[in-house]
């Protein structure tokens, strides 16, 4: 009951100290605003509810909010926007992958033997070019283009600096371009 009358900064400090009731108080104060913002960004009530939960879980686990830098609502909105963009990227990557597979299926039915051989040859060349990349470069490209992860997510997952992720990605793309020039 004592925390209910405290400022956001005091409630957040209590959360940092392990007071789980503080998370409930912050959710009561800002849950609806985060949900409405998530709904506006995503356009889907279920996705907005999931994102709202994810934002508050991130607030609790990561403890990244700094009261000196602004209001907690501004922090939560920034976190919501960032996570909505990540979800959007992930959804797009899944759709692209699904489209690629469905396109491959439809091409199998329509194409003749020469088309199939040409596609197989190109696929083999791309696979060979990917095999020439270093493990780090290949991993970064696969995470970015097949898993739809952002550079910061890749850096976090691989426990390497974001600059290293950017370098691996750029060098890999340059090497692929050089290797696959004949296909282009």
PDB file of C-alpha atoms in Angstrom:
ATOM      1  CA  UNK A   1       0.000   0.000   0.000  1.00  0.00           C
ATOM      2  CA  UNK A   2       2.931   2.285   0.733  1.00  0.00           C
ATOM      3  CA  UNK A   3       4.279   1.928  -2.820  1.00  0.00           C
ATOM      4  CA  UNK A   4       0.983   3.002  -4.393  1.00  0.00           C
ATOM      5  CA  UNK A   5       1.562   6.616  -3.355  1.00  0.00           C
ATOM      6  CA  UNK A   6       5.202   6.722  -4.474  1.00  0.00           C
ATOM      7  CA  UNK A   7       6.620   8.329  -7.606  1.00  0.00           C
ATOM      8  CA  UNK A   8       7.430   6.211 -10.636  1.00  0.00           C
ATOM      9  CA  UNK A   9      11.142   6.471  -9.852  1.00  0.00           C
ATOM     10  CA  UNK A  10      10.573   5.221  -6.306  1.00  0.00           C
ATOM     11  CA  UNK A  11       8.393   2.354  -7.521  1.00  0.00           C
ATOM     12  CA  UNK A  12      11.028   1.422 -10.100  1.00  0.00           C
ATOM     13  CA  UNK A  13      13.721   1.511  -7.425  1.00  0.00           C
ATOM     14  CA  UNK A  14      11.592  -0.884  -5.375  1.00  0.00           C
ATOM     15  CA  UNK A  15      11.338  -3.144  -8.438  1.00  0.00           C
ATOM     16  CA  UNK A  16      15.127  -3.120  -8.749  1.00  0.00           C
ATOM     17  CA  UNK A  17      15.318  -4.122  -5.088  1.00  0.00           C
ATOM     18  CA  UNK A  18      13.213  -7.199  -5.835  1.00  0.00           C
ATOM     19  CA  UNK A  19       9.816  -5.891  -4.771  1.00  0.00           C
ATOM     20  CA  UNK A  20       7.560  -7.714  -7.266  1.00  0.00           C
ATOM     21  CA  UNK A  21       4.525  -5.690  -6.185  1.00  0.00           C
ATOM     22  CA  UNK A  22       6.215  -2.717  -7.848  1.00  0.00           C
ATOM     23  CA  UNK A  23       5.827  -4.316 -11.267  1.00  0.00           C
ATOM     24  CA  UNK A  24       2.085  -4.629 -10.676  1.00  0.00           C
ATOM     25  CA  UNK A  25       1.884  -0.978  -9.714  1.00  0.00           C
ATOM     26  CA  UNK A  26       3.727   0.105 -12.860  1.00  0.00           C
ATOM     27  CA  UNK A  27       1.478  -2.164 -14.914  1.00  0.00           C
ATOM     28  CA  UNK A  28      -1.616  -0.621 -13.323  1.00  0.00           C
ATOM     29  CA  UNK A  29      -0.317   2.851 -14.117  1.00  0.00           C
ATOM     30  CA  UNK A  30       0.902   2.278 -17.668  1.00  0.00           C
ATOM     31  CA  UNK A  31      -0.397  -1.070 -18.930  1.00  0.00           C
ATOM     32  CA  UNK A  32      -3.361   0.434 -20.751  1.00  0.00           C
ATOM     33  CA  UNK A  33      -1.218   3.105 -22.460  1.00  0.00           C
ATOM     34  CA  UNK A  34       1.321   0.502 -23.588  1.00  0.00           C
ATOM     35  CA  UNK A  35      -1.476  -1.766 -24.844  1.00  0.00           C
ATOM     36  CA  UNK A  36      -3.144   1.027 -26.828  1.00  0.00           C
ATOM     37  CA  UNK A  37       0.189   2.019 -28.393  1.00  0.00           C
ATOM     38  CA  UNK A  38       0.974  -1.626 -29.236  1.00  0.00           C
ATOM     39  CA  UNK A  39      -2.501  -2.047 -30.748  1.00  0.00           C
ATOM     40  CA  UNK A  40      -2.003   1.034 -32.898  1.00  0.00           C
ATOM     41  CA  UNK A  41       1.377  -0.275 -34.089  1.00  0.00           C
ATOM     42  CA  UNK A  42       0.369  -3.895 -34.662  1.00  0.00           C
ATOM     43  CA  UNK A  43      -3.344  -3.637 -35.482  1.00  0.00           C
ATOM     44  CA  UNK A  44      -4.120  -6.940 -33.741  1.00  0.00           C
ATOM     45  CA  UNK A  45      -5.530  -7.252 -30.221  1.00  0.00           C
ATOM     46  CA  UNK A  46      -3.853 -10.585 -29.433  1.00  0.00           C
ATOM     47  CA  UNK A  47      -0.473  -9.353 -30.679  1.00  0.00           C
ATOM     48  CA  UNK A  48      -0.902  -6.122 -28.709  1.00  0.00           C
ATOM     49  CA  UNK A  49      -1.693  -8.064 -25.520  1.00  0.00           C
ATOM     50  CA  UNK A  50       1.348 -10.297 -26.030  1.00  0.00           C
ATOM     51  CA  UNK A  51       3.572  -7.315 -26.732  1.00  0.00           C
ATOM     52  CA  UNK A  52       2.324  -5.491 -23.641  1.00  0.00           C
ATOM     53  CA  UNK A  53       3.253  -8.476 -21.484  1.00  0.00           C
ATOM     54  CA  UNK A  54       6.631  -8.718 -23.197  1.00  0.00           C
ATOM     55  CA  UNK A  55       7.359  -5.028 -22.558  1.00  0.00           C
ATOM     56  CA  UNK A  56       6.651  -5.313 -18.839  1.00  0.00           C
ATOM     57  CA  UNK A  57       8.606  -8.557 -18.534  1.00  0.00           C
ATOM     58  CA  UNK A  58      11.535  -6.815 -20.235  1.00  0.00           C
ATOM     59  CA  UNK A  59      11.215  -3.891 -17.827  1.00  0.00           C
ATOM     60  CA  UNK A  60      11.362  -6.321 -14.911  1.00  0.00           C
ATOM     61  CA  UNK A  61      14.163  -8.580 -16.192  1.00  0.00           C
ATOM     62  CA  UNK A  62      16.519  -6.221 -18.002  1.00  0.00           C
ATOM     63  CA  UNK A  63      16.290  -3.301 -15.582  1.00  0.00           C
ATOM     64  CA  UNK A  64      17.405  -0.883 -18.298  1.00  0.00           C
ATOM     65  CA  UNK A  65      15.267   2.128 -17.383  1.00  0.00           C
ATOM     66  CA  UNK A  66      17.170   5.176 -16.123  1.00  0.00           C
ATOM     67  CA  UNK A  67      14.899   7.701 -14.353  1.00  0.00           C
ATOM     68  CA  UNK A  68      17.463  10.442 -15.082  1.00  0.00           C
ATOM     69  CA  UNK A  69      16.847  10.097 -18.836  1.00  0.00           C
ATOM     70  CA  UNK A  70      13.077  10.641 -18.886  1.00  0.00           C
ATOM     71  CA  UNK A  71       9.705   9.397 -17.779  1.00  0.00           C
ATOM     72  CA  UNK A  72       8.943   5.727 -17.474  1.00  0.00           C
ATOM     73  CA  UNK A  73       6.078   6.123 -19.943  1.00  0.00           C
ATOM     74  CA  UNK A  74       8.494   7.451 -22.583  1.00  0.00           C
ATOM     75  CA  UNK A  75      10.784   4.498 -21.882  1.00  0.00           C
ATOM     76  CA  UNK A  76       7.908   2.012 -22.126  1.00  0.00           C
ATOM     77  CA  UNK A  77       6.693   3.567 -25.391  1.00  0.00           C
ATOM     78  CA  UNK A  78      10.200   3.382 -26.864  1.00  0.00           C
ATOM     79  CA  UNK A  79      10.487  -0.239 -25.756  1.00  0.00           C
ATOM     80  CA  UNK A  80       7.047  -1.005 -27.209  1.00  0.00           C
ATOM     81  CA  UNK A  81       7.926   0.588 -30.538  1.00  0.00           C
ATOM     82  CA  UNK A  82      11.234  -1.276 -30.720  1.00  0.00           C
ATOM     83  CA  UNK A  83       9.655  -4.636 -29.926  1.00  0.00           C
ATOM     84  CA  UNK A  84       6.810  -3.986 -32.404  1.00  0.00           C
ATOM     85  CA  UNK A  85       9.364  -3.297 -35.137  1.00  0.00           C
ATOM     86  CA  UNK A  86      11.191  -6.509 -34.210  1.00  0.00           C
ATOM     87  CA  UNK A  87       7.926  -8.465 -34.427  1.00  0.00           C
ATOM     88  CA  UNK A  88       7.126  -6.865 -37.766  1.00  0.00           C
ATOM     89  CA  UNK A  89      10.571  -7.813 -39.127  1.00  0.00           C
ATOM     90  CA  UNK A  90      10.184 -11.342 -37.864  1.00  0.00           C
ATOM     91  CA  UNK A  91       6.739 -11.657 -39.429  1.00  0.00           C
ATOM     92  CA  UNK A  92       8.029 -10.303 -42.744  1.00  0.00           C
ATOM     93  CA  UNK A  93      10.924 -12.774 -42.720  1.00  0.00           C
ATOM     94  CA  UNK A  94       8.511 -15.635 -42.058  1.00  0.00           C
ATOM     95  CA  UNK A  95       6.235 -14.481 -44.891  1.00  0.00           C
ATOM     96  CA  UNK A  96       9.189 -14.174 -47.271  1.00  0.00           C
ATOM     97  CA  UNK A  97      10.317 -17.658 -46.355  1.00  0.00           C
ATOM     98  CA  UNK A  98       6.803 -19.016 -46.797  1.00  0.00           C
ATOM     99  CA  UNK A  99       6.449 -17.227 -50.150  1.00  0.00           C
ATOM    100  CA  UNK A 100       9.787 -18.595 -51.277  1.00  0.00           C
ATOM    101  CA  UNK A 101       8.726 -22.119 -50.417  1.00  0.00           C
ATOM    102  CA  UNK A 102       5.313 -21.752 -52.054  1.00  0.00           C
ATOM    103  CA  UNK A 103       6.943 -20.189 -55.127  1.00  0.00           C
ATOM    104  CA  UNK A 104       9.347 -23.123 -55.254  1.00  0.00           C
ATOM    105  CA  UNK A 105       6.400 -25.520 -55.060  1.00  0.00           C
ATOM    106  CA  UNK A 106       4.531 -23.803 -57.876  1.00  0.00           C
ATOM    107  CA  UNK A 107       7.644 -23.668 -60.029  1.00  0.00           C
ATOM    108  CA  UNK A 108       8.171 -27.393 -59.562  1.00  0.00           C
ATOM    109  CA  UNK A 109       4.822 -28.079 -61.179  1.00  0.00           C
ATOM    110  CA  UNK A 110       5.228 -25.654 -64.089  1.00  0.00           C
ATOM    111  CA  UNK A 111       8.874 -25.808 -64.998  1.00  0.00           C
ATOM    112  CA  UNK A 112      10.454 -28.145 -67.454  1.00  0.00           C
ATOM    113  CA  UNK A 113      13.632 -30.156 -66.962  1.00  0.00           C
ATOM    114  CA  UNK A 114      15.978 -27.339 -68.110  1.00  0.00           C
ATOM    115  CA  UNK A 115      14.478 -24.878 -65.651  1.00  0.00           C
ATOM    116  CA  UNK A 116      14.937 -27.386 -62.854  1.00  0.00           C
ATOM    117  CA  UNK A 117      18.541 -27.979 -63.797  1.00  0.00           C
ATOM    118  CA  UNK A 118      19.239 -24.245 -63.972  1.00  0.00           C
ATOM    119  CA  UNK A 119      17.689 -23.636 -60.550  1.00  0.00           C
ATOM    120  CA  UNK A 120      19.660 -26.537 -59.084  1.00  0.00           C
ATOM    121  CA  UNK A 121      22.881 -25.172 -60.566  1.00  0.00           C
ATOM    122  CA  UNK A 122      22.234 -21.700 -59.166  1.00  0.00           C
ATOM    123  CA  UNK A 123      21.319 -23.167 -55.786  1.00  0.00           C
ATOM    124  CA  UNK A 124      24.525 -25.197 -55.743  1.00  0.00           C
ATOM    125  CA  UNK A 125      26.568 -22.108 -56.635  1.00  0.00           C
ATOM    126  CA  UNK A 126      24.934 -20.074 -53.870  1.00  0.00           C
ATOM    127  CA  UNK A 127      25.462 -22.894 -51.365  1.00  0.00           C
ATOM    128  CA  UNK A 128      29.107 -23.181 -52.435  1.00  0.00           C
ATOM    129  CA  UNK A 129      29.558 -19.417 -52.083  1.00  0.00           C
ATOM    130  CA  UNK A 130      27.979 -19.521 -48.611  1.00  0.00           C
ATOM    131  CA  UNK A 131      30.329 -22.375 -47.669  1.00  0.00           C
ATOM    132  CA  UNK A 132      33.307 -20.165 -48.558  1.00  0.00           C
ATOM    133  CA  UNK A 133      32.277 -17.622 -45.924  1.00  0.00           C
ATOM    134  CA  UNK A 134      33.729 -17.815 -42.448  1.00  0.00           C
ATOM    135  CA  UNK A 135      31.525 -19.399 -39.823  1.00  0.00           C
ATOM    136  CA  UNK A 136      30.909 -16.000 -38.198  1.00  0.00           C
ATOM    137  CA  UNK A 137      29.959 -14.356 -41.496  1.00  0.00           C
ATOM    138  CA  UNK A 138      27.629 -17.205 -42.484  1.00  0.00           C
ATOM    139  CA  UNK A 139      25.983 -17.236 -39.038  1.00  0.00           C
ATOM    140  CA  UNK A 140      25.352 -13.476 -39.105  1.00  0.00           C
ATOM    141  CA  UNK A 141      23.827 -13.644 -42.618  1.00  0.00           C
ATOM    142  CA  UNK A 142      21.595 -16.579 -41.731  1.00  0.00           C
ATOM    143  CA  UNK A 143      20.362 -14.871 -38.563  1.00  0.00           C
ATOM    144  CA  UNK A 144      19.693 -11.625 -40.441  1.00  0.00           C
ATOM    145  CA  UNK A 145      18.073 -12.970 -43.607  1.00  0.00           C
ATOM    146  CA  UNK A 146      16.560 -16.305 -42.628  1.00  0.00           C
ATOM    147  CA  UNK A 147      15.625 -15.627 -39.001  1.00  0.00           C
ATOM    148  CA  UNK A 148      14.761 -11.945 -39.562  1.00  0.00           C
ATOM    149  CA  UNK A 149      16.785 -10.711 -36.579  1.00  0.00           C
ATOM    150  CA  UNK A 150      18.020  -7.147 -36.275  1.00  0.00           C
ATOM    151  CA  UNK A 151      21.713  -6.405 -35.882  1.00  0.00           C
ATOM    152  CA  UNK A 152      21.289  -5.661 -32.178  1.00  0.00           C
ATOM    153  CA  UNK A 153      19.468  -8.975 -31.660  1.00  0.00           C
ATOM    154  CA  UNK A 154      22.231 -10.819 -33.490  1.00  0.00           C
ATOM    155  CA  UNK A 155      24.863  -9.098 -31.344  1.00  0.00           C
ATOM    156  CA  UNK A 156      22.959 -10.026 -28.199  1.00  0.00           C
ATOM    157  CA  UNK A 157      22.467 -13.664 -29.268  1.00  0.00           C
ATOM    158  CA  UNK A 158      26.097 -14.136 -30.300  1.00  0.00           C
ATOM    159  CA  UNK A 159      27.493 -12.086 -27.398  1.00  0.00           C
ATOM    160  CA  UNK A 160      29.562  -9.883 -29.710  1.00  0.00           C
ATOM    161  CA  UNK A 161      29.615  -6.098 -30.277  1.00  0.00           C
ATOM    162  CA  UNK A 162      27.188  -4.686 -32.822  1.00  0.00           C
ATOM    163  CA  UNK A 163      30.126  -3.254 -34.805  1.00  0.00           C
ATOM    164  CA  UNK A 164      31.445  -6.789 -35.230  1.00  0.00           C
ATOM    165  CA  UNK A 165      28.041  -7.940 -36.485  1.00  0.00           C
ATOM    166  CA  UNK A 166      28.015  -5.113 -39.037  1.00  0.00           C
ATOM    167  CA  UNK A 167      31.558  -5.957 -40.157  1.00  0.00           C
ATOM    168  CA  UNK A 168      30.779  -9.668 -40.555  1.00  0.00           C
ATOM    169  CA  UNK A 169      27.611  -8.892 -42.502  1.00  0.00           C
ATOM    170  CA  UNK A 170      29.266  -6.361 -44.816  1.00  0.00           C
ATOM    171  CA  UNK A 171      32.296  -8.563 -45.504  1.00  0.00           C
ATOM    172  CA  UNK A 172      30.063 -11.564 -46.158  1.00  0.00           C
ATOM    173  CA  UNK A 173      27.898  -9.651 -48.636  1.00  0.00           C
ATOM    174  CA  UNK A 174      30.958  -8.280 -50.438  1.00  0.00           C
ATOM    175  CA  UNK A 175      32.457 -11.762 -50.669  1.00  0.00           C
ATOM    176  CA  UNK A 176      29.173 -13.213 -51.964  1.00  0.00           C
ATOM    177  CA  UNK A 177      28.891 -10.458 -54.555  1.00  0.00           C
ATOM    178  CA  UNK A 178      32.418 -11.152 -55.762  1.00  0.00           C
ATOM    179  CA  UNK A 179      31.868 -14.930 -55.821  1.00  0.00           C
ATOM    180  CA  UNK A 180      28.467 -14.805 -57.477  1.00  0.00           C
ATOM    181  CA  UNK A 181      29.183 -12.095 -60.068  1.00  0.00           C
ATOM    182  CA  UNK A 182      28.619 -14.603 -62.866  1.00  0.00           C
ATOM    183  CA  UNK A 183      25.040 -15.208 -61.682  1.00  0.00           C
ATOM    184  CA  UNK A 184      24.244 -11.514 -61.574  1.00  0.00           C
TER     185      UNK A 184
END
